[in-house]
Amino acid sequence: MAFDHPLNSLGLPKPPSETRVVVAMSGGVDSSVVAAELKAQGYDVVGVTLQLYDHGAALAKKGACCAGRDIHDARRVAEAMGFPHYVLDYENTFREAVIEEFADAYLAGATPVPCIRCNERVKFKDLLATARDLDADCMATGHYIQRKMGGRAELHRAADAVRDQSYFLFSTTQDQLDFLRFPLGHLGSKAETRALAAKYGLPVADKPDSQDICFVPNGNYAAVIEKLRPGAAEPGEIVDLEGNVLGQHNGVIHYTIGQRKGLGIGGLETPIYVVRLDADMKRVVVGPKEALSTRMVPLREINWLGDVDLTSKAEWHIEVKVRSTRPPRAAILRPISAHEATVELLSPEDGVSAGQACVFYQPDSSRVLGGGWVWRGY
């Protein structure tokens, strides 16, 4: 099929002026630069910002995305660059799809990653549907990840390993990937993004990056959970691997797998760590560092982005991340079904917990092959 126009910078066969792009704008420098750059290239840009939680509380929280101050900043960028901007109230959707599960996961002794669920269930689902309703040709975000064309659209790690957000986007489906664009993924550093912001005179050029989870003030998870689930912080016992009582705790929600400090247990010859959270028994199980070591990781809710079906092979030799801050490690993926599998880590990892994501990568490549959720505690 011959096109009347060459592909534009977003990979579409039409002039930028005839290409409508919805830009998901958080109010931060990354998404603002995406919107400004695309507008400067002549695209028909529409900015959309989501209000995800209480507007009044959001105004008071520093260092968060999707807060009242950030909505204001996104609007200022749109006004400065001359494109329309809309604010959509997704507060109820966000609470039901992200916050409620976050609280329940912690109560069950898991370690949830709500930013992944937000991308999966809100930004790349409802917001993407809204973009289609606005007759957009694609939706662009400020995420640091790359979309490359092979036989079809592929997901790849960002050029800047420090900024790479592939861990948080593993659940992006092929259909979503066909519609999404990530204009910052090829940049070598955040400094390049800020330089572009300065070039366009954006009011957010020097704005600090968002920190922590947007709805968790100052990283205090327990306070949020207690507010959502009154009485959640019930006291219980701290026990060793044999069940011997070593002390008392004031709620399992205050502990995470791998935690060493703040256990309130002294007089031991060797350091001890939280190795398991037994929410049903209200017990925090502790043990030596070697007890944290995990080799076999069961997964469910797998999103597979490979070129052939996951179940077409009995084993896949891949690399995986079980923490966003750790480099990919060699592993063997053994499918059970299209959505369940077991990963064998060739080098054991410490502190693997139910509720975390395990993200798949193609060896000797930047390509993301998908991932799944760790579903059983250790």
PDB file of N, CA and C in Angstrom, residues 108-110 241 257-258 273-278 285-286 291-299 322 341-345 349-356 358 373-378:
ATOM      1  N   ALA A 108      -2.965  -8.028  53.486  1.00  0.00           N
ATOM      2  CA  ALA A 108      -2.734  -9.453  53.250  1.00  0.00           C
ATOM      3  C   ALA A 108      -1.254  -9.818  53.348  1.00  0.00           C
ATOM      4  N   GLY A 109      -0.415  -8.847  53.708  1.00  0.00           N
ATOM      5  CA  GLY A 109       1.007  -9.112  53.862  1.00  0.00           C
ATOM      6  C   GLY A 109       1.803  -9.021  52.582  1.00  0.00           C
ATOM      7  N   ALA A 110       1.221  -8.456  51.523  1.00  0.00           N
ATOM      8  CA  ALA A 110       1.911  -8.317  50.237  1.00  0.00           C
ATOM      9  C   ALA A 110       2.582  -6.945  50.148  1.00  0.00           C
ATOM     10  N   LEU A 241      11.757 -18.406  62.673  1.00  0.00           N
ATOM     11  CA  LEU A 241      11.312 -19.402  61.699  1.00  0.00           C
ATOM     12  C   LEU A 241      10.729 -20.649  62.340  1.00  0.00           C
ATOM     13  N   ILE A 257       8.920  -7.179  53.589  1.00  0.00           N
ATOM     14  CA  ILE A 257       9.883  -8.265  53.441  1.00  0.00           C
ATOM     15  C   ILE A 257      11.287  -7.676  53.236  1.00  0.00           C
ATOM     16  N   GLY A 258      12.250  -8.200  53.984  1.00  0.00           N
ATOM     17  CA  GLY A 258      13.623  -7.723  53.879  1.00  0.00           C
ATOM     18  C   GLY A 258      13.977  -6.635  54.875  1.00  0.00           C
ATOM     19  N   TYR A 273      16.058 -10.330  59.805  1.00  0.00           N
ATOM     20  CA  TYR A 273      15.281  -9.613  58.803  1.00  0.00           C
ATOM     21  C   TYR A 273      13.854 -10.145  58.771  1.00  0.00           C
ATOM     22  N   VAL A 274      12.940  -9.330  58.297  1.00  0.00           N
ATOM     23  CA  VAL A 274      11.581  -9.809  58.072  1.00  0.00           C
ATOM     24  C   VAL A 274      11.606 -10.717  56.846  1.00  0.00           C
ATOM     25  N   VAL A 275      11.226 -11.983  57.014  1.00  0.00           N
ATOM     26  CA  VAL A 275      11.253 -12.931  55.899  1.00  0.00           C
ATOM     27  C   VAL A 275       9.849 -13.315  55.438  1.00  0.00           C
ATOM     28  N   ARG A 276       8.840 -13.076  56.275  1.00  0.00           N
ATOM     29  CA  ARG A 276       7.475 -13.404  55.883  1.00  0.00           C
ATOM     30  C   ARG A 276       6.494 -12.639  56.750  1.00  0.00           C
ATOM     31  N   LEU A 277       5.361 -12.285  56.163  1.00  0.00           N
ATOM     32  CA  LEU A 277       4.293 -11.625  56.910  1.00  0.00           C
ATOM     33  C   LEU A 277       3.068 -12.538  56.887  1.00  0.00           C
ATOM     34  N   ASP A 278       2.659 -13.002  58.046  1.00  0.00           N
ATOM     35  CA  ASP A 278       1.492 -13.879  58.164  1.00  0.00           C
ATOM     36  C   ASP A 278       0.321 -13.023  58.643  1.00  0.00           C
ATOM     37  N   VAL A 285       7.286 -12.753  60.731  1.00  0.00           N
ATOM     38  CA  VAL A 285       8.264 -13.838  60.838  1.00  0.00           C
ATOM     39  C   VAL A 285       9.638 -13.300  60.445  1.00  0.00           C
ATOM     40  N   VAL A 286      10.616 -13.514  61.324  1.00  0.00           N
ATOM     41  CA  VAL A 286      11.961 -12.995  61.077  1.00  0.00           C
ATOM     42  C   VAL A 286      12.964 -14.140  61.028  1.00  0.00           C
ATOM     43  N   ALA A 291      17.674 -16.567  54.804  1.00  0.00           N
ATOM     44  CA  ALA A 291      16.283 -17.005  54.697  1.00  0.00           C
ATOM     45  C   ALA A 291      15.495 -16.152  53.708  1.00  0.00           C
ATOM     46  N   LEU A 292      16.059 -15.015  53.311  1.00  0.00           N
ATOM     47  CA  LEU A 292      15.402 -14.149  52.332  1.00  0.00           C
ATOM     48  C   LEU A 292      15.638 -14.616  50.906  1.00  0.00           C
ATOM     49  N   SER A 293      16.599 -15.492  50.721  1.00  0.00           N
ATOM     50  CA  SER A 293      17.014 -15.897  49.388  1.00  0.00           C
ATOM     51  C   SER A 293      15.909 -16.676  48.667  1.00  0.00           C
ATOM     52  N   THR A 294      15.593 -16.239  47.454  1.00  0.00           N
ATOM     53  CA  THR A 294      14.521 -16.857  46.674  1.00  0.00           C
ATOM     54  C   THR A 294      15.035 -17.224  45.286  1.00  0.00           C
ATOM     55  N   ARG A 295      14.701 -18.441  44.847  1.00  0.00           N
ATOM     56  CA  ARG A 295      15.076 -18.859  43.495  1.00  0.00           C
ATOM     57  C   ARG A 295      13.843 -19.089  42.613  1.00  0.00           C
ATOM     58  N   MET A 296      12.782 -19.689  43.179  1.00  0.00           N
ATOM     59  CA  MET A 296      11.585 -19.989  42.405  1.00  0.00           C
ATOM     60  C   MET A 296      10.501 -18.947  42.700  1.00  0.00           C
ATOM     61  N   VAL A 297       9.982 -18.319  41.646  1.00  0.00           N
ATOM     62  CA  VAL A 297       9.007 -17.236  41.790  1.00  0.00           C
ATOM     63  C   VAL A 297       7.744 -17.563  40.995  1.00  0.00           C
ATOM     64  N   PRO A 298       6.617 -17.841  41.667  1.00  0.00           N
ATOM     65  CA  PRO A 298       5.361 -18.109  40.956  1.00  0.00           C
ATOM     66  C   PRO A 298       4.693 -16.810  40.514  1.00  0.00           C
ATOM     67  N   LEU A 299       4.177 -16.814  39.296  1.00  0.00           N
ATOM     68  CA  LEU A 299       3.586 -15.604  38.728  1.00  0.00           C
ATOM     69  C   LEU A 299       2.189 -15.874  38.189  1.00  0.00           C
ATOM     70  N   VAL A 322      12.873  -8.231  39.503  1.00  0.00           N
ATOM     71  CA  VAL A 322      11.861  -8.380  40.539  1.00  0.00           C
ATOM     72  C   VAL A 322      11.775  -7.130  41.414  1.00  0.00           C
ATOM     73  N   ALA A 341       2.847 -18.751  35.292  1.00  0.00           N
ATOM     74  CA  ALA A 341       4.152 -19.346  35.021  1.00  0.00           C
ATOM     75  C   ALA A 341       4.967 -19.364  36.292  1.00  0.00           C
ATOM     76  N   THR A 342       6.090 -20.071  36.231  1.00  0.00           N
ATOM     77  CA  THR A 342       7.077 -20.037  37.298  1.00  0.00           C
ATOM     78  C   THR A 342       8.384 -19.540  36.714  1.00  0.00           C
ATOM     79  N   VAL A 343       9.036 -18.642  37.418  1.00  0.00           N
ATOM     80  CA  VAL A 343      10.352 -18.144  37.013  1.00  0.00           C
ATOM     81  C   VAL A 343      11.394 -18.731  37.952  1.00  0.00           C
ATOM     82  N   GLU A 344      12.433 -19.298  37.377  1.00  0.00           N
ATOM     83  CA  GLU A 344      13.574 -19.767  38.154  1.00  0.00           C
ATOM     84  C   GLU A 344      14.715 -18.769  37.977  1.00  0.00           C
ATOM     85  N   LEU A 345      15.116 -18.143  39.078  1.00  0.00           N
ATOM     86  CA  LEU A 345      16.224 -17.193  39.057  1.00  0.00           C
ATOM     87  C   LEU A 345      17.532 -17.969  39.111  1.00  0.00           C
ATOM     88  N   GLU A 349      17.570 -14.139  44.521  1.00  0.00           N
ATOM     89  CA  GLU A 349      17.342 -12.753  44.915  1.00  0.00           C
ATOM     90  C   GLU A 349      16.846 -12.721  46.353  1.00  0.00           C
ATOM     91  N   ASP A 350      17.166 -11.654  47.057  1.00  0.00           N
ATOM     92  CA  ASP A 350      16.672 -11.449  48.417  1.00  0.00           C
ATOM     93  C   ASP A 350      15.420 -10.589  48.398  1.00  0.00           C
ATOM     94  N   GLY A 351      14.511 -10.886  49.315  1.00  0.00           N
ATOM     95  CA  GLY A 351      13.388  -9.993  49.553  1.00  0.00           C
ATOM     96  C   GLY A 351      12.282 -10.012  48.533  1.00  0.00           C
ATOM     97  N   VAL A 352      12.148 -11.091  47.755  1.00  0.00           N
ATOM     98  CA  VAL A 352      11.037 -11.190  46.813  1.00  0.00           C
ATOM     99  C   VAL A 352       9.731 -11.360  47.602  1.00  0.00           C
ATOM    100  N   SER A 353       8.722 -10.583  47.245  1.00  0.00           N
ATOM    101  CA  SER A 353       7.477 -10.588  48.014  1.00  0.00           C
ATOM    102  C   SER A 353       6.271 -10.679  47.105  1.00  0.00           C
ATOM    103  N   ALA A 354       5.222 -11.327  47.596  1.00  0.00           N
ATOM    104  CA  ALA A 354       3.941 -11.321  46.887  1.00  0.00           C
ATOM    105  C   ALA A 354       3.502  -9.875  46.678  1.00  0.00           C
ATOM    106  N   GLY A 355       2.911  -9.613  45.519  1.00  0.00           N
ATOM    107  CA  GLY A 355       2.465  -8.263  45.200  1.00  0.00           C
ATOM    108  C   GLY A 355       3.435  -7.488  44.340  1.00  0.00           C
ATOM    109  N   GLN A 356       4.691  -7.950  44.273  1.00  0.00           N
ATOM    110  CA  GLN A 356       5.665  -7.289  43.414  1.00  0.00           C
ATOM    111  C   GLN A 356       5.488  -7.754  41.975  1.00  0.00           C
ATOM    112  N   CYS A 358       7.285  -9.015  38.373  1.00  0.00           N
ATOM    113  CA  CYS A 358       8.463  -9.658  37.799  1.00  0.00           C
ATOM    114  C   CYS A 358       8.405  -9.374  36.298  1.00  0.00           C
ATOM    115  N   TRP A 373       2.766 -10.921  37.984  1.00  0.00           N
ATOM    116  CA  TRP A 373       2.715 -10.540  39.391  1.00  0.00           C
ATOM    117  C   TRP A 373       3.085 -11.725  40.287  1.00  0.00           C
ATOM    118  N   VAL A 374       3.970 -11.469  41.221  1.00  0.00           N
ATOM    119  CA  VAL A 374       4.316 -12.481  42.221  1.00  0.00           C
ATOM    120  C   VAL A 374       3.114 -12.673  43.126  1.00  0.00           C
ATOM    121  N   TRP A 375       2.675 -13.920  43.304  1.00  0.00           N
ATOM    122  CA  TRP A 375       1.414 -14.095  44.009  1.00  0.00           C
ATOM    123  C   TRP A 375       1.462 -14.946  45.260  1.00  0.00           C
ATOM    124  N   ARG A 376       2.609 -15.441  45.624  1.00  0.00           N
ATOM    125  CA  ARG A 376       2.642 -16.240  46.855  1.00  0.00           C
ATOM    126  C   ARG A 376       3.781 -15.741  47.738  1.00  0.00           C
ATOM    127  N   GLY A 377       3.530 -15.631  49.027  1.00  0.00           N
ATOM    128  CA  GLY A 377       4.550 -15.125  49.939  1.00  0.00           C
ATOM    129  C   GLY A 377       5.669 -16.129  50.175  1.00  0.00           C
ATOM    130  N   TYR A 378       6.726 -15.664  50.789  1.00  0.00           N
ATOM    131  CA  TYR A 378       7.889 -16.496  51.051  1.00  0.00           C
ATOM    132  C   TYR A 378       8.243 -16.463  52.534  1.00  0.00           C
TER     133      TYR A 378
END
